[in-house]
Coordinates of C-alpha atoms in Angstrom, one line a residue:
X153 CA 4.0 -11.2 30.7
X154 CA 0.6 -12.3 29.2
X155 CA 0.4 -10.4 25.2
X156 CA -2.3 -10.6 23.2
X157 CA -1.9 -9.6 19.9
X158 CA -4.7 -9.0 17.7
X159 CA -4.5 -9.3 14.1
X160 CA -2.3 -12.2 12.3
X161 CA -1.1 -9.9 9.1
X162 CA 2.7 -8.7 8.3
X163 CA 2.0 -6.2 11.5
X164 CA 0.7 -8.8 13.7
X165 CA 2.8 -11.6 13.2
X166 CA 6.1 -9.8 12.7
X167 CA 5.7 -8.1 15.8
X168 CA 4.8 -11.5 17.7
X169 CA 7.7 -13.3 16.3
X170 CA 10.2 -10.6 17.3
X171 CA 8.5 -10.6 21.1
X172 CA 9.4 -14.1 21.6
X173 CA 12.8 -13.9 20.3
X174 CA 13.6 -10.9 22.4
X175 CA 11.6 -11.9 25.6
X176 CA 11.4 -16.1 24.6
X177 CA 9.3 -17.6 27.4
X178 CA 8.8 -14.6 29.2
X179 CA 6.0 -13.5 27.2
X180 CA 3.1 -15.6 26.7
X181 CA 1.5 -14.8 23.3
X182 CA -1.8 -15.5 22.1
X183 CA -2.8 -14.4 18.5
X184 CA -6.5 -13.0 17.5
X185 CA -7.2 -13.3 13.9
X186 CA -11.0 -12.6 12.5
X187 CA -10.2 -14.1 9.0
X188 CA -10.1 -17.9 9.2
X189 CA -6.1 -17.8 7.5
X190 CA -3.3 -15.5 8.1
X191 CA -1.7 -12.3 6.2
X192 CA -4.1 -10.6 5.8
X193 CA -3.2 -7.5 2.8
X194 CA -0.2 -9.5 2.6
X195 CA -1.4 -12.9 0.4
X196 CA -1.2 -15.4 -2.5
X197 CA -4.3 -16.4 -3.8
X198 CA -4.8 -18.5 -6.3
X199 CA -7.2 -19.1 -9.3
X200 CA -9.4 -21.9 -10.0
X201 CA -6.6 -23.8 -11.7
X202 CA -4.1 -23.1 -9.5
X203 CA -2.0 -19.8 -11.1
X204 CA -0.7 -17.6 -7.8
X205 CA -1.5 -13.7 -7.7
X206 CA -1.0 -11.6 -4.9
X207 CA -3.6 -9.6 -3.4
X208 CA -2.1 -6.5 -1.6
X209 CA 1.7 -5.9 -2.3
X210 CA 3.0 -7.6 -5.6
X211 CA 6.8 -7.3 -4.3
X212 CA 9.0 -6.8 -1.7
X213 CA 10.4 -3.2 -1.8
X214 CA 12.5 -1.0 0.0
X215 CA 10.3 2.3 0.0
X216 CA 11.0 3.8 2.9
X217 CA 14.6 3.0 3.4
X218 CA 14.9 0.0 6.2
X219 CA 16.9 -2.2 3.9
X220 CA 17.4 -4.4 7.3
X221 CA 14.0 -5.8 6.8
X222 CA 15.4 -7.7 3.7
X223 CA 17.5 -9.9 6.0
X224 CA 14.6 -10.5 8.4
X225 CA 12.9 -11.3 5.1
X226 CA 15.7 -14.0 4.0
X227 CA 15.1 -16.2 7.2
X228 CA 11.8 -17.4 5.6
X229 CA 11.2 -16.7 2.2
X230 CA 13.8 -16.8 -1.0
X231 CA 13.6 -13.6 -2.7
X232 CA 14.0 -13.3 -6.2
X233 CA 15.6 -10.1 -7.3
X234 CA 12.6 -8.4 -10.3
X235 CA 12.8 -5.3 -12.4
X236 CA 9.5 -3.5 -11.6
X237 CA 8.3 -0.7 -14.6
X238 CA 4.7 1.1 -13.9
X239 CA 3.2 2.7 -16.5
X240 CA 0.1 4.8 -17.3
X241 CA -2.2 4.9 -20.5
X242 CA -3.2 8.7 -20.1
X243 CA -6.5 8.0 -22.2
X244 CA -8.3 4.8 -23.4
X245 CA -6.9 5.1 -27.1
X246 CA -3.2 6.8 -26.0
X247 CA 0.1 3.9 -25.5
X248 CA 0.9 3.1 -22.3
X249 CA 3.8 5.5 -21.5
X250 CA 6.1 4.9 -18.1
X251 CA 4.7 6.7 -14.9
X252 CA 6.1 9.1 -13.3
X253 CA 5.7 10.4 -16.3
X254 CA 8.7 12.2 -18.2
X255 CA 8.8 14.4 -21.4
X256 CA 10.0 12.3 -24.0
X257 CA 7.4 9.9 -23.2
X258 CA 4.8 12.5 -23.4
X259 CA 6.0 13.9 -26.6
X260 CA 5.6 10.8 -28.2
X261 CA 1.5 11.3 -27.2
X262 CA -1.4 12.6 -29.3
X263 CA -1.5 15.5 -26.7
X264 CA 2.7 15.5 -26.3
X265 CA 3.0 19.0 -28.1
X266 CA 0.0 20.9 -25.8
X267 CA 2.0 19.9 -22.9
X268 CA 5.4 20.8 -23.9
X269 CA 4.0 24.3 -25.0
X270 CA 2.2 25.0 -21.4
X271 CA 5.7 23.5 -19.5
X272 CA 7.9 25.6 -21.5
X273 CA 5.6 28.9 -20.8
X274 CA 5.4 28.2 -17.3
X275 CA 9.4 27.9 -17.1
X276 CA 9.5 31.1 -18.9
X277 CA 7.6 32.7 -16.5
X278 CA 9.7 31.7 -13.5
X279 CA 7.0 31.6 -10.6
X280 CA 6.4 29.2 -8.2
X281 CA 3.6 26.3 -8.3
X282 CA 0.5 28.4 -6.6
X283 CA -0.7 28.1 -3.5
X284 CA -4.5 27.3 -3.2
X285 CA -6.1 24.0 -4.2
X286 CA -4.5 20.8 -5.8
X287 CA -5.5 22.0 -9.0
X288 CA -4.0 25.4 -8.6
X289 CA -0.9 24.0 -7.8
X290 CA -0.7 21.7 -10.9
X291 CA -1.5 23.9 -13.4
X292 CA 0.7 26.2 -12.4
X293 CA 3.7 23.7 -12.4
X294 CA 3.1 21.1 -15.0
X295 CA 0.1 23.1 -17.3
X296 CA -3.6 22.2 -17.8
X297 CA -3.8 19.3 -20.1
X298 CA -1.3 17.1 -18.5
X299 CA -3.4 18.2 -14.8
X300 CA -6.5 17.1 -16.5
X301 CA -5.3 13.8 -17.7
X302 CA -2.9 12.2 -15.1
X303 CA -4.7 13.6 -11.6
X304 CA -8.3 15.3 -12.3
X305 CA -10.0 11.9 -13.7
X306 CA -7.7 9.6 -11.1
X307 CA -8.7 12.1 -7.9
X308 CA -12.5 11.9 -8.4
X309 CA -12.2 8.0 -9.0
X310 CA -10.2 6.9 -6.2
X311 CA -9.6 9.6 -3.8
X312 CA -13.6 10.8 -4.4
X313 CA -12.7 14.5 -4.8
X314 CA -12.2 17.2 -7.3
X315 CA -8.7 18.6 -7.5
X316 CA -10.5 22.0 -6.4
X317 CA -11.3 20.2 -2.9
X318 CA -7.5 19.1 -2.1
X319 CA -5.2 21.1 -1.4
X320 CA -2.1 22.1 -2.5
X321 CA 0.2 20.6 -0.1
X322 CA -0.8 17.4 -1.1
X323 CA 0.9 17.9 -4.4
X324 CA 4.1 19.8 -2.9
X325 CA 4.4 16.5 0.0
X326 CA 4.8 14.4 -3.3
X327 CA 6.8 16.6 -5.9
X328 CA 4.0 16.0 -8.4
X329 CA 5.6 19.6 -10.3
X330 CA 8.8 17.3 -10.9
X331 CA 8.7 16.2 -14.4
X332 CA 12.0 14.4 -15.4
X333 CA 13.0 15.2 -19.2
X334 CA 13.7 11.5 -19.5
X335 CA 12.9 8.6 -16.7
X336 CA 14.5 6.1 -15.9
X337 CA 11.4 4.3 -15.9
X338 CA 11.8 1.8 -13.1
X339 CA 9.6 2.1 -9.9
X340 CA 11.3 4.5 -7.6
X341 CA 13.1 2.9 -4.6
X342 CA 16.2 3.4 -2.8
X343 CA 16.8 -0.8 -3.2
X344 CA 15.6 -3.4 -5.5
X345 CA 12.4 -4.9 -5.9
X346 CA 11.9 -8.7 -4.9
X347 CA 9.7 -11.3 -5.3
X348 CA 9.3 -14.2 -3.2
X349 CA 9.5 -17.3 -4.6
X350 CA 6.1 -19.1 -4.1
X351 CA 4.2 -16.2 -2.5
X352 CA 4.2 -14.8 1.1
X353 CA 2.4 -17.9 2.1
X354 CA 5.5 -19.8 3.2
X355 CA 6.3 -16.4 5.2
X356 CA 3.5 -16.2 7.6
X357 CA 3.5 -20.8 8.1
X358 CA 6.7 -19.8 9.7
X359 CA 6.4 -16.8 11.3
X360 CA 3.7 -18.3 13.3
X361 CA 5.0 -21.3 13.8
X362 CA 4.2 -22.6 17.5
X363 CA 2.0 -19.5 18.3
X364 CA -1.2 -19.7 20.2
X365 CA -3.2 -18.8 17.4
X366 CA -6.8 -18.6 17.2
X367 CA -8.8 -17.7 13.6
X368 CA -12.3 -16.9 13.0
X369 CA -12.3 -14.6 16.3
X370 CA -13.3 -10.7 16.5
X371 CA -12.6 -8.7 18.9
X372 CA -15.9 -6.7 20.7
X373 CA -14.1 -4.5 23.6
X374 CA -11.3 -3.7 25.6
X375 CA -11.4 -2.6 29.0
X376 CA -8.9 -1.9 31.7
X377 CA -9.1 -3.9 34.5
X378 CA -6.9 -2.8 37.1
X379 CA -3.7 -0.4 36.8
X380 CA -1.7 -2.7 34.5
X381 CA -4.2 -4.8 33.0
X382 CA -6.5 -5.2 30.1
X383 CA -9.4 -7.4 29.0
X384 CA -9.9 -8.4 25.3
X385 CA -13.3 -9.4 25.0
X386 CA -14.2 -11.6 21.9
X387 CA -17.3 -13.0 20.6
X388 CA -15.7 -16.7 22.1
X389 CA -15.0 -15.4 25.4
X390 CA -12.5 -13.0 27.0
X391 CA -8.6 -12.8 28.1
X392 CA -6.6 -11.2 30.1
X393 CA -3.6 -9.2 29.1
X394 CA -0.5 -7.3 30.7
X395 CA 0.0 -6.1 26.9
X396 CA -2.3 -5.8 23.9
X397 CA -0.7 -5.3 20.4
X398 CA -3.7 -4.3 18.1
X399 CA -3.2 -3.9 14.2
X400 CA -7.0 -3.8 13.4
X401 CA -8.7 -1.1 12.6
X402 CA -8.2 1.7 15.7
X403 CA -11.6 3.2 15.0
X404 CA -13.4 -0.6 15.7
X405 CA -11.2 -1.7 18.6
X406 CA -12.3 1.8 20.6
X407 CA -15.9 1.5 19.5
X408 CA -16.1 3.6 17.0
X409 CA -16.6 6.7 20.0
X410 CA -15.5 9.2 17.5
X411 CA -17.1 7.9 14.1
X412 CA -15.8 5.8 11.8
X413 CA -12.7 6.8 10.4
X414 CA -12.7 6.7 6.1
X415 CA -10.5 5.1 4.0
X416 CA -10.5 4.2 0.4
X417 CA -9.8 0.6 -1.0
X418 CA -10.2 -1.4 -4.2
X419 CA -12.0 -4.9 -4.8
X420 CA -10.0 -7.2 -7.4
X421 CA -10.9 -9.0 -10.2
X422 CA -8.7 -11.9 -11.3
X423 CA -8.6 -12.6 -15.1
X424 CA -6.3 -16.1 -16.4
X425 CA -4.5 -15.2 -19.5
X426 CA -3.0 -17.5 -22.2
X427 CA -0.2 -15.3 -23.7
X428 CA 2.5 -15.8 -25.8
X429 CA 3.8 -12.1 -25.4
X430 CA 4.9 -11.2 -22.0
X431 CA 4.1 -7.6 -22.3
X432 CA 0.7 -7.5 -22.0
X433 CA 0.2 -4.2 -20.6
X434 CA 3.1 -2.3 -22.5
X435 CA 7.0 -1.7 -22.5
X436 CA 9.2 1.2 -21.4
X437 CA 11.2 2.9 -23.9
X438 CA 14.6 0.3 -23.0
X439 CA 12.4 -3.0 -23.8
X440 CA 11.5 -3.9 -20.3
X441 CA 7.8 -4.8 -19.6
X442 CA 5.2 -3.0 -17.5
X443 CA 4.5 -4.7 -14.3
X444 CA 1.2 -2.7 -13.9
X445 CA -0.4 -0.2 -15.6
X446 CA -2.5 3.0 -13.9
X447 CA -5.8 4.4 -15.7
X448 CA -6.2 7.3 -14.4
X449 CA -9.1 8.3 -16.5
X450 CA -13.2 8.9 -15.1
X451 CA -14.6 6.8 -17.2
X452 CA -13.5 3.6 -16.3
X453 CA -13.7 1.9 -12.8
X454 CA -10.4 0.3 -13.2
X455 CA -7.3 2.1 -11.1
X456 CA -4.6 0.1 -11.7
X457 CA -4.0 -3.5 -13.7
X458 CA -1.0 -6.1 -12.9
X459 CA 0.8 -8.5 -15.1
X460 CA 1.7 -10.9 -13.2
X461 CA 3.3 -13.1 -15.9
X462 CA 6.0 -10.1 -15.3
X463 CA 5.8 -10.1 -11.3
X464 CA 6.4 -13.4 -10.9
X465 CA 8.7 -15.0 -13.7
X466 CA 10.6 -11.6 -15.0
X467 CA 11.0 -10.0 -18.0
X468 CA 8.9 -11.9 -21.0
X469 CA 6.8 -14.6 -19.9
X470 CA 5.3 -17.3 -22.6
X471 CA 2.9 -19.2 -20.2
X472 CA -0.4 -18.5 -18.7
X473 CA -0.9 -16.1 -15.9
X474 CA -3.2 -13.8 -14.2
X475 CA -4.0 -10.7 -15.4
X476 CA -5.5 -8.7 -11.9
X477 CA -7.7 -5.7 -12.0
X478 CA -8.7 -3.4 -9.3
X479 CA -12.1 -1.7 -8.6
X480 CA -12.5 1.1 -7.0
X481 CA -14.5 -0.1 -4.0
X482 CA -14.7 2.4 -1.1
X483 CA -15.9 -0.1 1.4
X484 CA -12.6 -1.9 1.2
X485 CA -10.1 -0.3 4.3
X486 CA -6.5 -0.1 2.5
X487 CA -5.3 4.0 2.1
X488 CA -6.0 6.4 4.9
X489 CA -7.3 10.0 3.5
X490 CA -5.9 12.9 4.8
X491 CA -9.0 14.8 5.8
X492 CA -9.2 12.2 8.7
X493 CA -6.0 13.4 10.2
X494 CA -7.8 15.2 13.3
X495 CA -9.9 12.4 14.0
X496 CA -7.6 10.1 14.0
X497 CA -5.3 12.2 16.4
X498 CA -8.3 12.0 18.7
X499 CA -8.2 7.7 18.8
X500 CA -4.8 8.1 18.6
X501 CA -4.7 10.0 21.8
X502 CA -7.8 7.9 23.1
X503 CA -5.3 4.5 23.1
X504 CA -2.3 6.3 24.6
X505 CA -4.7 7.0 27.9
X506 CA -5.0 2.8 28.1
X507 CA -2.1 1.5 29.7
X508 CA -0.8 -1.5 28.0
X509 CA -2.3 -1.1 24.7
X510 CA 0.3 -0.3 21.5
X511 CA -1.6 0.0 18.0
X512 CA 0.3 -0.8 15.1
X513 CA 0.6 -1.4 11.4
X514 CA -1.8 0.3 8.9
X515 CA -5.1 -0.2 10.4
X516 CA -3.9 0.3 13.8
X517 CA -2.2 3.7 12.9
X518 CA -4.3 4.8 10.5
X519 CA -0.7 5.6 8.1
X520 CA 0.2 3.9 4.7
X521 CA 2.9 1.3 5.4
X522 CA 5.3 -1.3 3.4
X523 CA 6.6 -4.3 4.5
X524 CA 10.0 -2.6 5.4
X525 CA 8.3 0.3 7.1
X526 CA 6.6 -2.0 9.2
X527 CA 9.2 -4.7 10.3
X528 CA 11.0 -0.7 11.2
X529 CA 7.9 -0.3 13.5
X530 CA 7.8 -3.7 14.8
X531 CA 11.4 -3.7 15.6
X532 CA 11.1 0.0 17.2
X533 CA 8.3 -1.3 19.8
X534 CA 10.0 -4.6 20.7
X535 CA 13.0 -2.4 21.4
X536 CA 11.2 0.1 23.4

């Protein structure tokens, strides 16, 4: 069985190592990779002077419940077990408080006692969060100011829209009308958070270990060419495939027939830190530092900033570090938007008429993934 697989990130490696260990010699795998290195959202950079930070995922978690990906994990990397707090700073001049937010943490904010009056007059009320648009359904369920400060701003930055254009279900699919009366302030999970010790680098050297793997090539077209058979062509020639395994971008590999699909993404900036106070961004209210810290208001670019004094050494760290920022970029491909959703069901549908061709990952299926969620997908396919 000839495979191609095309794309060498988490997805595409993961997948290509589990083919050969089901199918071993029977499946002869070639690897397509357009960056001229591996991992792609999944990878350690480093600074000028040689301090590691991560560009896409900070951590190994357990979000969507596959704890079996953390053995799969353990075969090639060492993973350090890490207490990861988020927080928020609500306004330039407020404290950084821990997010999802919770009441005692509010009250303890300039606009603390606004907030507590609209919540306890919408609990005397007894109705149900509204129906309508995004905004509807938060002020009804967690009042106006705390709507305006931790979503309105946020929403036009990074999602582009105004909570009037969203609608409701977007808040009911994510429980945003549950305010806790006290958190528990680490990042929710069903497992713990882990970091591996020196990066994912060491992950994807042997993942792809003895692959057929060829970087700096893109992939222009597919065609079928016969009743069970593909052809990949790329800009250094073309191959032939019983089975093509494709985690780029669905919307490029089927030439973009029904538009280009959107996404929103960040750009990073990197910032080396000299700091003799581990806590740069904040602390929840039990002592523990913030691993990152959202800014959800309009006025500044900045979406989200990461300590990763905290992320990599835990707890207080003395030493120098990286400080990373991200920028709202929109021609960076990293979240799907769920006004797509019809499109994308048309390429979706558009692949599954191509025999032999099996998108996958978060490009390929157009779906927000983790690393567990897609060793569960990789797994699931190899299976099938």
């Amino acid at each position: 069985m000839e495979v191609v697989v095309i794309g060498a990130g988490f997805a595409g490696a993961c997948t290509a190592w589990l083919l050969r260990e089901r199918f071993g010699s029977r499946a002869r795998i070639t690897i397509l990779e357009q960056a001229p290195a591996p991992g792609g959202m999944l990878r350690t950079f480093r600074t000028p002077n040689g301090l590691p930070y991560e560009y896409g995922p900070r951590v190994v978690s357990v979000f969507r419940g596959t704890p079996e990906a953390l053995p799969f994990l353990r075969r090639f990397l060492r993973l350090q077990e890490r207490q990861v707090y988020q927080g928020t700073r609500l306004r330039a001049e407020y404290p950084a408080i821990p997010f999802p937010v919770d009441r005692e943490s509010l009250a303890q904010l300039p606009c603390g006692a606004a907030i507590a009056r609209e919540v306890a007059a919408i609990e005397a009320a007894g109705r149900p969060p509204r129906d309508g648009s995004l905004r509807d359904y938060l002020e009804s369920s967690v009042g106006p100011t705390l709507t305006e400060l931790a979503f309105a701003g946020f929403n036009r930055k990074f999602w582009g829209r105004r909570l009037e254009d969203m609608p409701a279900d977007w808040g009911r699919l994510r429980r945003l009308d549950r305010v806790a009366e006290r958190g528990d302030f680490r990042l929710p999970s069903v497992a713990p958070h882990y970091y591996p010790d020196g990066g994912f680098e060491p992950l994807f050297a042997q993942l792809l270990d003895g692959f057929d793997v060829r970087y700096g090539v893109t992939v222009t077209a597919l065609a079928q060419d016969g009743p069970r058979a593909l052809t990949v062509a790329t800009d250094a020639g073309a191959l032939h495939a019983d089975l093509v395994v494709a985690t780029g971008p669905i919307d490029d590999l089927l030439g973009h027939r029904f538009g280009a699909l959107e996404w929103r993404g960040y750009r990073v900036e990197a910032e080396e830190v000299a700091t003799s106070d581990g806590a740069l961004l904040g602390r929840a209210p039990d002592g523990v530092p913030f691993a990152w810290l959202y800014t959800p208001w309009a006025e500044t670019p900045v979406c989200r900033t990461t300590s990763f004094g905290v992320i990599h050494h835990g707890g207080d760290h003395e030493g120098p570090s990286v400080v990373l920022r991200e920028i709202v970029d929109d021609g960076v491909r990293m979240y799907p938007v769920w006004w797509e959703d019809d499109r994308f069901r048309r390429y979706l549908r558009a692949a599954a008429e191509i025999p032999g061709l099996v998108p996958l990952g978060r490009l390929g299926l157009y779906k927000y993934v983790t690393i567990d969620s897609t060793y569960a997908m990789a797994l699931r396919f190899v299976e099938a």
